[in-house]
Coordinates of C-alpha atoms and ligand atoms in Angstrom, one line a residue:
X1 CA -93.8 32.0 3.0
X2 CA -93.6 33.6 -0.4
X3 CA -97.2 35.7 -1.5
X4 CA -99.4 32.6 -3.0
X5 CA -99.1 32.2 -6.6
X6 CA -101.3 31.7 -9.4
X7 CA -100.7 28.5 -12.2
X8 CA -99.0 30.8 -14.6
X9 CA -96.5 32.7 -11.6
X10 CA -96.0 29.3 -10.6
X11 CA -95.8 27.4 -14.3
X12 CA -92.5 30.9 -14.2
X13 CA -90.8 29.4 -10.9
X14 CA -91.5 25.7 -10.5
X15 CA -88.2 23.9 -9.2
X16 CA -88.7 20.6 -11.5
X17 CA -87.6 19.0 -14.3
X18 CA -87.5 21.9 -17.4
X19 CA -90.5 21.2 -19.6
X20 CA -90.0 21.2 -22.8
X21 CA -92.3 23.0 -25.7
X22 CA -95.8 21.2 -26.3
X23 CA -95.6 19.0 -29.5
X24 CA -94.8 20.5 -32.5
X25 CA -96.3 20.1 -35.9
X26 CA -98.9 21.0 -38.2
X27 CA -101.2 23.9 -36.9
X28 CA -104.6 22.4 -37.2
X29 CA -108.1 23.8 -36.4
X30 CA -109.9 20.4 -36.5
X31 CA -109.7 16.6 -35.2
X32 CA -111.2 14.0 -34.5
X33 CA -111.5 14.3 -31.0
X34 CA -110.5 17.5 -28.6
X35 CA -109.9 17.0 -25.2
X36 CA -110.7 19.8 -23.1
X37 CA -108.2 19.7 -19.6
X38 CA -104.9 18.2 -19.5
X39 CA -105.1 17.0 -15.9
X40 CA -106.0 13.7 -14.7
X41 CA -109.5 12.8 -16.8
X42 CA -108.2 14.2 -19.6
X43 CA -104.7 12.6 -19.7
X44 CA -106.3 9.5 -19.0
X45 CA -109.2 9.6 -21.4
X46 CA -106.6 10.7 -24.0
X47 CA -104.3 7.2 -23.3
X48 CA -106.9 5.2 -23.2
X49 CA -108.4 6.3 -26.2
X50 CA -105.0 6.4 -28.2
X51 CA -104.6 2.7 -26.8
X52 CA -107.5 1.7 -28.4
X53 CA -107.5 3.5 -31.5
X54 CA -104.6 5.1 -32.6
X55 CA -105.6 6.1 -36.1
X56 CA -107.6 9.0 -34.6
X57 CA -106.4 12.5 -34.4
X58 CA -106.9 13.8 -31.2
X59 CA -106.1 17.4 -29.3
X60 CA -105.7 18.2 -25.3
X61 CA -106.0 21.6 -24.8
X62 CA -104.7 22.8 -21.1
X63 CA -102.7 25.4 -20.5
X64 CA -100.5 24.5 -17.9
X65 CA -97.2 23.5 -18.1
X66 CA -97.5 21.0 -15.3
X67 CA -99.2 18.3 -14.7
X68 CA -100.0 17.7 -10.8
X69 CA -100.6 14.6 -9.0
X70 CA -102.6 16.2 -6.5
X71 CA -103.4 12.7 -4.4
X72 CA -99.7 13.4 -3.4
X73 CA -100.8 16.5 -1.7
X74 CA -102.2 15.6 1.3
X75 CA -98.7 13.3 2.0
X76 CA -97.4 16.8 1.5
X77 CA -98.7 18.6 3.8
X78 CA -98.0 15.5 6.3
X79 CA -94.1 15.6 5.8
X80 CA -93.8 12.2 3.7
X81 CA -93.7 13.8 0.0
X82 CA -91.5 16.6 -1.1
X83 CA -93.9 18.7 -3.6
X84 CA -91.3 18.1 -6.3
X85 CA -92.7 14.3 -6.0
X86 CA -96.5 15.6 -7.1
X87 CA -95.5 17.3 -10.4
X88 CA -94.3 16.3 -14.1
X89 CA -93.7 18.4 -17.0
X90 CA -97.0 18.3 -19.2
X91 CA -95.2 17.3 -21.8
X92 CA -94.4 14.1 -20.7
X93 CA -97.7 12.8 -18.7
X94 CA -100.0 13.2 -21.9
X95 CA -99.5 10.5 -24.1
X96 CA -97.6 10.3 -27.3
X97 CA -99.5 11.0 -30.9
X98 CA -101.5 12.9 -29.0
X99 CA -101.7 16.8 -30.4
X100 CA -100.6 19.3 -27.3
X101 CA -102.8 22.9 -28.1
X102 CA -101.1 25.1 -25.1
X103 CA -104.1 27.5 -24.5
X104 CA -107.9 27.7 -22.3
X105 CA -111.1 26.8 -23.3
X106 CA -113.1 30.1 -23.0
X107 CA -117.2 28.6 -24.2
X108 CA -118.3 25.5 -26.4
X109 CA -120.5 26.3 -29.2
X110 CA -121.6 22.4 -29.2
X111 CA -124.1 23.5 -32.0
X112 CA -121.7 24.0 -34.4
X113 CA -119.1 21.1 -33.2
X114 CA -116.6 23.8 -31.7
X115 CA -115.0 24.9 -28.8
X116 CA -114.0 28.7 -28.4
X117 CA -110.1 29.0 -27.2
X118 CA -109.3 32.1 -25.2
X119 CA -107.7 34.1 -28.3
X120 CA -111.1 33.9 -30.1
X121 CA -110.2 30.9 -32.0
X122 CA -112.3 27.8 -32.6
X123 CA -111.4 24.1 -33.1
X124 CA -113.5 21.7 -34.8
X125 CA -113.8 18.4 -33.4
X126 CA -115.8 14.4 -34.7
X127 CA -116.2 13.6 -30.5
X128 CA -115.2 16.4 -27.8
X129 CA -114.2 15.4 -24.1
X130 CA -114.7 17.7 -20.9
X131 CA -112.4 17.0 -18.3
X132 CA -111.0 21.0 -17.0
X133 CA -111.2 19.8 -13.2
X134 CA -113.5 22.3 -10.8
X135 CA -113.0 25.2 -9.7
X136 CA -111.5 26.2 -5.9
X137 CA -113.3 29.7 -4.6
X138 CA -111.1 31.0 -2.7
X139 CA -112.8 34.7 -2.9
X140 CA -115.8 33.0 -1.5
X141 CA -114.0 33.5 1.8
X142 CA -113.4 37.1 2.9
X143 CA -109.8 37.6 3.3
X144 CA -109.0 34.2 2.6
X145 CA -106.7 35.1 -0.5
X146 CA -104.3 38.3 1.2
X147 CA -103.4 35.9 4.1
X148 CA -103.4 32.0 2.3
X149 CA -99.5 30.6 3.6
X150 CA -99.3 33.8 5.8
X151 CA -100.3 34.1 9.2
X152 CA -100.6 30.2 9.6
X153 CA -103.2 30.1 7.1
X154 CA -102.5 27.1 5.0
X155 CA -104.4 24.2 2.4
X156 CA -103.4 21.3 1.1
X157 CA -105.5 21.9 -2.1
X158 CA -102.6 23.9 -3.8
X159 CA -99.4 22.7 -4.9
X160 CA -97.4 25.5 -3.5
X161 CA -99.5 25.9 -0.1
X162 CA -99.3 21.7 1.0
X163 CA -95.0 22.4 2.0
X164 CA -96.6 25.7 4.5
X165 CA -99.0 23.1 6.2
X166 CA -96.1 20.8 7.2
X167 CA -93.7 23.7 8.1
X168 CA -96.8 24.6 10.5
X169 CA -97.2 21.4 12.0
X170 CA -93.2 21.4 12.7
X171 CA -93.6 24.8 14.6
X172 CA -96.8 24.6 16.1
X173 CA -96.2 23.1 19.9
X174 CA -99.0 25.1 21.5
X175 CA -102.8 26.6 20.5
X176 CA -105.4 25.7 18.5
X177 CA -105.6 24.0 14.9
X178 CA -108.7 24.6 13.5
X179 CA -109.6 22.4 10.3
X180 CA -112.1 23.4 7.7
X181 CA -114.3 21.5 5.4
X182 CA -116.9 23.4 3.2
X183 CA -120.1 22.1 1.4
X184 CA -120.7 19.0 -0.8
X185 CA -119.2 18.5 -3.5
X186 CA -116.1 18.8 -3.4
X187 CA -112.5 17.0 -5.0
X188 CA -111.7 14.0 -2.3
X189 CA -114.1 14.6 0.2
X190 CA -111.4 12.8 3.0
X191 CA -108.5 15.4 2.3
X192 CA -109.7 18.1 4.5
X193 CA -109.7 15.7 7.5
X194 CA -106.8 13.8 5.9
X195 CA -104.6 16.9 7.2
X196 CA -106.2 16.9 10.6
X197 CA -104.9 13.4 11.2
X198 CA -101.3 13.7 9.6
X199 CA -101.1 16.8 11.6
X200 CA -102.1 15.2 14.8
X201 CA -100.6 12.3 14.6
X202 CA -96.7 14.3 13.9
X203 CA -98.1 16.2 17.5
X204 CA -99.5 13.2 19.3
X205 CA -95.7 11.5 18.5
X206 CA -94.0 14.3 19.7
X207 CA -95.6 14.5 22.7
X208 CA -97.5 18.4 22.2
X209 CA -100.8 17.1 21.7
X210 CA -102.0 18.0 25.1
X211 CA -100.8 21.2 23.9
X212 CA -103.0 21.8 21.0
X213 CA -106.4 21.9 20.4
X214 CA -108.0 20.8 17.5
X215 CA -111.1 21.6 15.9
X216 CA -112.6 20.5 12.6
X217 CA -115.3 22.2 11.8
X218 CA -117.4 20.9 8.9
X219 CA -120.2 22.9 6.9
X220 CA -122.0 19.2 6.3
X221 CA -123.8 17.3 8.9
X222 CA -121.1 14.1 9.1
X223 CA -117.9 13.0 9.2
X224 CA -118.1 10.7 6.0
X225 CA -120.5 10.3 3.8
X226 CA -120.0 6.3 4.0
X227 CA -121.4 4.9 6.7
X228 CA -119.3 2.4 7.4
X229 CA -116.2 4.1 8.0
X230 CA -117.3 6.7 10.4
X231 CA -116.5 4.3 13.3
X232 CA -112.6 3.6 12.8
X233 CA -112.8 7.5 11.8
X234 CA -114.5 8.7 15.3
X235 CA -111.5 6.2 17.3
X236 CA -109.1 8.7 15.8
X237 CA -110.8 11.8 16.2
X238 CA -111.0 10.6 19.8
X239 CA -107.7 9.7 19.7
X240 CA -106.2 12.8 18.8
X241 CA -109.1 15.3 21.1
X242 CA -110.8 16.9 17.6
X243 CA -113.8 18.4 18.6
X244 CA -115.8 18.2 16.2
X245 CA -118.2 20.8 14.6
X246 CA -120.7 20.0 12.3
X247 CA -122.7 23.1 10.2
X248 CA -120.0 25.3 10.4
X249 CA -119.1 27.1 7.4
X250 CA -115.4 29.2 7.5
X251 CA -116.8 32.6 5.9
X252 CA -114.4 35.3 6.6
X253 CA -110.8 35.2 7.7
X254 CA -108.6 38.3 9.3
X255 CA -105.0 37.0 8.9
X256 CA -103.3 39.7 11.0
X257 CA -105.7 38.8 14.0
X258 CA -105.6 34.9 13.1
X259 CA -109.5 35.0 13.6
X260 CA -111.9 33.2 11.6
X261 CA -115.4 33.3 11.5
X262 CA -118.3 31.0 11.0
X263 CA -121.9 30.9 10.4
X264 CA -123.1 28.0 12.5
X265 CA -126.3 26.5 11.8
X266 CA -128.1 25.7 15.1
X267 CA -130.6 22.3 14.9
X268 CA -133.7 25.1 14.3
X269 CA -132.2 25.8 11.5
X270 CA -130.8 29.2 12.3
X271 CA -127.5 30.9 11.6
X272 CA -125.2 32.2 13.9
X273 CA -122.1 34.2 13.2
X274 CA -119.4 32.3 15.8
X275 CA -115.5 34.0 15.9
X276 CA -112.3 31.7 16.7
X277 CA -109.0 32.5 16.5
X278 CA -106.5 30.0 16.0
X279 CA -102.8 29.9 15.6
X280 CA -102.6 27.1 12.8
X281 CA -105.8 27.0 9.9
X282 CA -106.1 24.4 7.2
X283 CA -108.9 25.7 4.7
X284 CA -110.1 23.8 2.2
X285 CA -112.5 26.1 0.1
X286 CA -116.2 25.7 -1.8
X287 CA -115.4 24.0 -5.3
X288 CA -118.0 24.3 -8.0
X289 CA -117.8 23.6 -12.0
X290 CA -116.0 26.2 -13.7
X291 CA -117.4 29.1 -14.8
X292 CA -117.1 27.9 -18.4
X293 CA -118.9 25.0 -18.4
X294 CA -121.2 26.5 -15.9
X295 CA -122.4 28.9 -18.2
X296 CA -122.1 27.1 -21.5
X297 CA -125.0 24.7 -23.4
X298 CA -123.3 21.6 -21.3
X299 CA -124.1 22.5 -18.3
X300 CA -126.7 20.2 -16.0
X301 CA -128.9 22.6 -13.2
X302 CA -125.8 22.9 -10.6
X303 CA -123.6 23.8 -13.5
X304 CA -121.6 20.2 -14.3
X305 CA -121.4 18.7 -17.8
X306 CA -124.6 16.9 -17.8
X307 CA -123.8 13.3 -18.2
X308 CA -125.3 9.8 -18.3
X309 CA -123.6 8.8 -14.7
X310 CA -123.1 5.3 -16.6
X311 CA -121.9 5.9 -20.1
X312 CA -120.4 9.1 -19.3
X313 CA -122.4 10.4 -22.8
X314 CA -123.2 14.0 -22.7
X315 CA -127.5 14.0 -21.5
X316 CA -128.3 16.7 -25.3
X317 CA -125.0 16.3 -27.5
X318 CA -124.7 12.6 -28.0
X319 CA -120.9 13.5 -29.5
X320 CA -119.7 14.9 -26.2
X321 CA -118.6 13.3 -23.2
X322 CA -117.2 14.1 -19.9
X323 CA -115.0 12.8 -16.7
X324 CA -113.2 13.8 -13.7
X325 CA -114.5 16.5 -11.4
X326 CA -116.2 18.5 -13.9
X327 CA -118.7 15.7 -15.1
X328 CA -122.2 15.7 -13.0
X329 CA -121.7 11.8 -12.7
X330 CA -122.7 11.6 -8.6
X331 CA -119.5 9.7 -7.8
X332 CA -116.7 10.6 -5.4
X333 CA -114.9 13.0 -7.2
X334 CA -110.9 11.3 -7.4
X335 CA -108.4 10.2 -9.2
X336 CA -109.4 6.5 -8.2
X337 CA -112.9 7.7 -10.2
X338 CA -111.3 8.4 -13.1
X339 CA -108.7 5.4 -13.3
X340 CA -112.2 3.8 -14.0
X341 CA -114.0 6.0 -16.2
X342 CA -111.3 6.9 -18.7
X343 CA -111.7 3.2 -20.2
X344 CA -115.9 3.7 -20.4
X345 CA -115.2 6.9 -21.7
X346 CA -113.2 5.7 -24.4
X347 CA -114.9 2.6 -25.4
X348 CA -118.1 4.7 -25.4
X349 CA -116.7 7.3 -27.4
X350 CA -115.1 5.1 -30.2
X351 CA -118.6 3.0 -30.1
X352 CA -120.6 6.2 -31.0
X353 CA -117.8 7.9 -33.4
X354 CA -118.2 4.0 -34.9
X355 CA -122.1 4.4 -35.5
X356 CA -122.5 1.4 -32.3
X357 CA -124.3 1.1 -29.4
X358 CA -122.8 2.1 -26.2
X359 CA -121.3 -0.9 -24.1
X360 CA -119.2 0.3 -21.5
X361 CA -121.1 1.5 -18.0
X362 CA -119.4 3.6 -15.4
X363 CA -120.3 1.8 -11.8
X364 CA -120.0 5.0 -9.5
X365 CA -116.3 3.9 -8.5
X366 CA -114.3 6.0 -6.1
X367 CA -112.1 5.3 -3.3
X368 CA -110.3 7.9 -0.6
X369 CA -107.5 6.3 1.1
X370 CA -108.1 7.8 4.3
X371 CA -104.5 8.6 6.3
X372 CA -105.3 8.1 9.6
X373 CA -101.7 7.9 11.0
X374 CA -98.4 8.0 9.7
X375 CA -98.4 4.1 8.6
X376 CA -101.8 3.4 8.5
X377 CA -104.4 3.8 6.3
X378 CA -108.6 3.1 6.2
X379 CA -109.0 2.7 2.7
X380 CA -112.9 3.2 1.8
X381 CA -113.5 2.5 -1.9
X382 CA -116.6 2.8 -2.6
X383 CA -119.6 3.1 -5.7
X384 CA -122.8 5.1 -6.4
X385 CA -125.5 4.9 -3.4
X386 CA -122.5 4.3 -0.9
X387 CA -122.0 1.2 -1.7
X388 CA -118.5 -0.7 -1.0
X389 CA -116.2 -2.3 -3.8
X390 CA -113.2 -3.0 -2.0
X391 CA -110.4 -4.4 -4.6
X392 CA -109.2 -6.7 -2.2
X393 CA -111.0 -9.5 -0.2
X394 CA -110.2 -7.3 3.2
X395 CA -112.2 -5.5 5.8
X396 CA -112.0 -1.9 4.2
X397 CA -113.1 -0.7 7.7
X398 CA -109.8 -1.5 9.1
X399 CA -106.7 1.4 8.9
X400 CA -104.1 -1.0 7.2
X401 CA -100.7 -0.9 6.6
X402 CA -100.6 -2.3 3.5
X403 CA -102.9 0.1 2.6
X404 CA -100.5 2.5 3.9
X405 CA -97.8 1.0 1.4
X406 CA -101.2 1.2 -1.2
X407 CA -101.3 4.9 -1.2
X408 CA -97.8 6.0 -0.8
X409 CA -95.9 3.7 -3.4
X410 CA -98.5 1.5 -5.4
X411 CA -101.0 4.3 -6.9
X412 CA -98.6 7.2 -7.4
X413 CA -96.9 4.1 -9.7
X414 CA -100.3 3.3 -11.4
X415 CA -101.4 6.6 -11.6
X416 CA -98.2 7.5 -13.4
X417 CA -97.1 4.8 -15.5
X418 CA -100.7 3.1 -16.2
X419 CA -103.4 5.1 -15.8
X420 CA -102.2 7.7 -18.0
X421 CA -100.1 5.0 -20.4
X422 CA -104.0 3.9 -20.9
X423 CA -102.9 0.6 -19.1
X424 CA -105.8 -0.3 -17.3
X425 CA -105.8 -2.0 -14.2
X426 CA -108.6 -3.5 -12.1
X427 CA -110.4 -0.8 -14.2
X428 CA -112.4 -3.8 -17.0
X429 CA -115.5 -1.8 -17.7
X430 CA -119.1 -3.1 -16.8
X431 CA -121.0 -3.5 -19.7
X432 CA -124.5 -1.4 -20.2
X433 CA -126.2 -4.6 -21.6
X434 CA -125.3 -3.6 -25.1
X435 CA -124.2 -5.7 -27.5
X436 CA -120.5 -3.8 -28.9
Ligands
FAD1 P1 -107.4 18.4 -12.5 O1 -106.9 17.0 -12.5 O2 -107.2 19.4 -11.8 O3 -106.9 18.8 -13.9 C1 -107.8 19.7 -14.9 C2 -106.6 20.4 -15.9 O4 -107.8 21.3 -16.6 C3 -106.0 20.7 -15.3 O5 -104.6 20.9 -16.0 C4 -106.3 22.2 -15.2 O6 -105.1 23.3 -16.3 C5 -107.0 21.7 -16.7 N1 -108.5 23.6 -17.5 C6 -108.2 24.4 -16.3 N2 -109.1 24.7 -16.9 C7 -109.2 24.5 -18.4 C8 -109.4 25.8 -19.5 N3 -110.5 26.3 -19.2 N4 -109.3 24.7 -20.7 C9 -108.4 23.8 -21.2 N5 -107.9 23.4 -19.9 C10 -108.3 23.5 -18.5 N6 -108.0 11.8 -5.8 C11 -108.0 10.3 -5.4 O7 -108.1 9.4 -5.9 N7 -107.2 9.9 -4.2 C12 -107.2 11.0 -3.0 O8 -106.2 10.5 -2.4 C13 -107.1 11.7 -3.2 N8 -106.5 13.1 -2.9 C14 -106.5 14.5 -2.8 C15 -105.9 15.3 -2.5 C16 -106.2 16.9 -3.0 C17 -105.5 18.0 -1.7 C18 -106.9 17.3 -3.5 C19 -106.7 18.8 -4.5 C20 -107.7 16.5 -4.8 C21 -107.3 14.9 -4.2 N9 -107.7 13.6 -5.1 C22 -107.5 12.7 -4.9 C23 -108.9 14.3 -6.4 C24 -108.2 13.8 -7.6 O9 -106.9 14.9 -7.6 C25 -109.4 14.7 -8.6 O10 -110.3 14.2 -8.4 C26 -108.5 14.1 -10.1 O11 -107.2 15.5 -10.3 C27 -109.7 14.8 -10.7 O12 -109.6 14.6 -12.4 P2 -109.8 16.2 -13.3 O13 -109.1 15.9 -14.3 O14 -111.2 16.4 -13.3 O15 -109.2 17.9 -12.5

């Protein structure tokens, strides 16, 4: 396994179709709409805005040459996808007609209606969309960055590491495999256990399960946040003989010795430290709002962009909107949520520019297709407050083959060909009650 790389280095080394240069055209420093981030949220927002109004000038500020379909990384770690199926050149992910500015935003100056780029230049806007995702805090765990991608330490949360998960799964025939989950919120809260299920299913099918001790170490206190989905998931935990350890947070990794250290909260609230040897360690790191967001005037208390959870409009700056992982709305941080948020944001942002009331409301929809075994998925779809919101009239707690096909074929297709193209399938916004 090669050394862990930064996104920039990975850009250079990517074994994918060579990305073209960012959109050329006259260099401007002022746009009707500026979008920070060209990931799932920024890309979908750009597409939904263009779909509604082709006259406005739109810029997307995004440093990466590559756009990732992160929901596919679980499938890479499970040997179902290769990593090339989860990445495309940024050029092709952004809609035609928007200007891609290949740079990073360093700060916000909402009083002046400007963002400040890393090189110090400023871009002015009439409306701003903030969608830079969240930050994975690998360095919050002592010794982790030095050993990621080596010594049996892996994570599906990084494009370059997900293939290493699959390599470890295939070569392991005995020992202890530990899967970790940090404190909430994280993106795709089901992904830590999806890694466990697909690994364990491989070992089960190959007659190895009796030789492999599996632990799921979760900093929280429940297997899944929506109670209806816990019983079917527990059946799989039992099938795979996995031990559940709640209140257990990974704090250090010694890759050479293959020892992980956990802080374990007892029932009395007291913490103790526990060292655990491992042969395979799948790590999901703590996650937070990016520093340049958390330290900006746009941040709310926990650091996320402070928006109204229904309209996605900023609570203090009416010409600022946010969607995706960086925003404060208390939905499950998923690409599925973005699919529903983008049309709401586009409707409301354009209404704001036209001086009309905001009429579209986001209901908190998010989805987590739980890959409980190769070939079956529990399709968890829910909104604010854990309200079940199944897209199909079937019991959503039942593991299904049809849901597996949706996860492996349907959803990636919808993502690339519909969501990033402004084709809003099953994403009609609810109404705020305000007339347009
Ligand atoms: P991202 O897609 O991460 O995009 C953020 C973009 O902002 C990036 O392109 C980044 O380069 C850019 N950026 C960062 N900093 C700056 C800056 N300073 N200036 C400008 N641009 C910047 N979701 C599901 O719906 N279903 C799933 O099954 C699922 N599984 C997942 C499994 C894994 C392992 C992971 C990691 C995620 C999974 N997700 C899933 C979650 C989903 O991928 C995210 O919720 C989604 O990508 C969020 O979109 P976003 O635009 O907010 O962030």
